[in-house]
GROMACS .gro file of C-alpha atoms in nm:
model
  126
    1MET     CA    1  -0.011  -0.003  -0.002
    2LEU     CA    2   0.283   0.249   0.084
    3ALA     CA    3   0.453   0.172  -0.241
    4LEU     CA    4   0.132   0.266  -0.436
    5VAL     CA    5   0.093   0.577  -0.223
    6ALA     CA    6   0.476   0.668  -0.301
    7GLY     CA    7   0.434   0.581  -0.662
    8ILE     CA    8   0.124   0.794  -0.697
    9TYR     CA    9   0.312   1.090  -0.508
   10GLY     CA   10   0.607   1.048  -0.719
   11ILE     CA   11   0.411   1.097  -1.031
   12ILE     CA   12   0.249   1.410  -0.878
   13TRP     CA   13   0.586   1.520  -0.740
   14MET     CA   14   0.746   1.514  -1.072
   15ALA     CA   15   0.472   1.721  -1.256
   16SER     CA   16   0.467   1.984  -0.973
   17GLU     CA   17   0.696   2.295  -0.925
   18GLY     CA   18   0.986   2.243  -0.676
   19GLU     CA   19   0.887   2.325  -0.333
   20LEU     CA   20   1.066   2.197  -0.012
   21TYR     CA   21   0.796   2.042   0.159
   22ARG     CA   22   0.722   1.821  -0.142
   23ALA     CA   23   1.073   1.710  -0.147
   24VAL     CA   24   1.064   1.624   0.205
   25ILE     CA   25   0.748   1.412   0.162
   26MET     CA   26   0.911   1.222  -0.113
   27ALA     CA   27   1.213   1.151   0.073
   28PHE     CA   28   1.006   1.060   0.391
   29LEU     CA   29   0.796   0.804   0.155
   30ILE     CA   30   1.087   0.633  -0.001
   31THR     CA   31   1.281   0.619   0.307
   32SER     CA   32   0.958   0.447   0.490
   33LEU     CA   33   0.960   0.196   0.214
   34ALA     CA   34   1.318   0.134   0.254
   35THR     CA   35   1.323   0.101   0.635
   36GLY     CA   36   1.031  -0.141   0.616
   37TYR     CA   37   1.206  -0.349   0.367
   38LEU     CA   38   1.522  -0.359   0.585
   39ILE     CA   39   1.287  -0.460   0.876
   40GLN     CA   40   1.104  -0.716   0.688
   41ARG     CA   41   1.444  -0.885   0.517
   42TYR     CA   42   1.664  -0.851   0.841
   43LEU     CA   43   1.438  -0.842   1.170
   44ALA     CA   44   1.119  -1.031   1.064
   45ALA     CA   45   1.265  -1.398   1.090
   46ARG     CA   46   1.484  -1.338   1.397
   47THR     CA   47   1.421  -1.371   1.746
   48LEU     CA   48   1.609  -1.078   1.932
   49SER     CA   49   1.647  -1.035   2.298
   50VAL     CA   50   1.480  -0.708   2.444
   51ARG     CA   51   1.772  -0.497   2.435
   52GLY     CA   52   1.850  -0.624   2.094
   53TRP     CA   53   1.519  -0.507   1.957
   54ILE     CA   54   1.525  -0.195   2.127
   55LEU     CA   55   1.879  -0.105   2.005
   56ALA     CA   56   1.771  -0.232   1.643
   57LEU     CA   57   1.484   0.001   1.629
   58ALA     CA   58   1.662   0.312   1.770
   59GLY     CA   59   1.949   0.235   1.503
   60LEU     CA   60   1.703   0.210   1.223
   61GLY     CA   61   1.520   0.523   1.374
   62ALA     CA   62   1.861   0.735   1.351
   63LEU     CA   63   1.926   0.573   1.003
   64PHE     CA   64   1.568   0.701   0.895
   65GLY     CA   65   1.587   1.009   1.016
   66ALA     CA   66   1.918   1.112   0.866
   67SER     CA   67   1.833   0.920   0.558
   68VAL     CA   68   1.517   1.147   0.503
   69ALA     CA   69   1.728   1.462   0.497
   70LEU     CA   70   2.017   1.313   0.282
   71LEU     CA   71   1.747   1.177   0.029
   72THR     CA   72   1.562   1.518   0.046
   73LEU     CA   73   1.875   1.656  -0.096
   74VAL     CA   74   1.909   1.425  -0.354
   75PHE     CA   75   1.525   1.507  -0.455
   76MET     CA   76   1.615   1.871  -0.458
   77ALA     CA   77   1.889   1.792  -0.724
   78VAL     CA   78   1.676   1.567  -0.919
   79LYS     CA   79   1.370   1.816  -0.927
   80THR     CA   80   1.626   2.108  -1.042
   81GLY     CA   81   1.753   1.870  -1.320
   82LEU     CA   82   1.387   1.767  -1.431
   83HIS     CA   83   1.252   2.113  -1.520
   84ASN     CA   84   1.574   2.264  -1.672
   85HIS     CA   85   1.466   2.617  -1.606
   86GLY     CA   86   1.692   2.741  -1.335
   87LEU     CA   87   1.707   2.659  -0.980
   88GLU     CA   88   1.423   2.517  -0.809
   89PHE     CA   89   1.555   2.559  -0.443
   90THR     CA   90   1.751   2.867  -0.299
   91GLN     CA   91   2.085   2.818  -0.118
   92ASP     CA   92   1.904   2.885   0.215
   93GLN     CA   93   1.665   2.579   0.144
   94VAL     CA   94   1.980   2.378   0.070
   95SER     CA   95   2.179   2.483   0.372
   96TRP     CA   96   1.857   2.432   0.613
   97VAL     CA   97   1.820   2.077   0.504
   98ILE     CA   98   2.216   2.014   0.546
   99ARG     CA   99   2.161   2.146   0.911
  100GLN     CA  100   1.864   1.911   0.965
  101ILE     CA  101   2.062   1.605   0.894
  102PRO     CA  102   2.193   1.541   1.280
  103LEU     CA  103   1.864   1.695   1.432
  104TRP     CA  104   1.656   1.459   1.224
  105GLY     CA  105   1.884   1.168   1.305
  106VAL     CA  106   1.844   1.221   1.679
  107ALA     CA  107   1.468   1.266   1.598
  108GLY     CA  108   1.476   0.913   1.461
  109LEU     CA  109   1.685   0.764   1.729
  110ILE     CA  110   1.460   0.893   2.008
  111GLY     CA  111   1.155   0.774   1.787
  112GLY     CA  112   1.306   0.457   1.737
  113LEU     CA  113   1.379   0.389   2.097
  114GLY     CA  114   1.051   0.495   2.196
  115LEU     CA  115   0.878   0.254   1.958
  116GLY     CA  116   1.126  -0.018   2.056
  117LEU     CA  117   1.046   0.039   2.424
  118VAL     CA  118   0.645   0.056   2.375
  119THR     CA  119   0.658  -0.275   2.148
  120ALA     CA  120   0.909  -0.469   2.385
  121ASN     CA  121   0.657  -0.348   2.650
  122LEU     CA  122   0.348  -0.458   2.449
  123ALA     CA  123   0.516  -0.803   2.363
  124LYS     CA  124   0.603  -0.874   2.731
  125ASN     CA  125   0.241  -0.821   2.849
  126ASP     CA  126   0.094  -1.054   2.584
   0.00000   0.00000   0.00000
């Protein structure tokens, strides 16, 4: 379902003018797909200790957050190349996204840690 949403949004994203929030949404969708794949591929068939589970989700969260920012930069470059009528994004916007990489990485780490703690507690109560 998420792949379908990302595909439809990608078509809309390519046709529209470059706006920063659209590039961030596109990066978020693609990173969500990649993270879901990684979880399914490497964690679905494994039995992890509670500590391992929490650390795995915290690490994936940090990777997720930083990847959204990095992929946003890639999509900003792609968008500028697609429309070929000058820059789509200002230098301030590019600088802002670069400054967000550590912040979004830490936010992802905290989110992954929280998700790991909540799901570990739910599994323990079942």
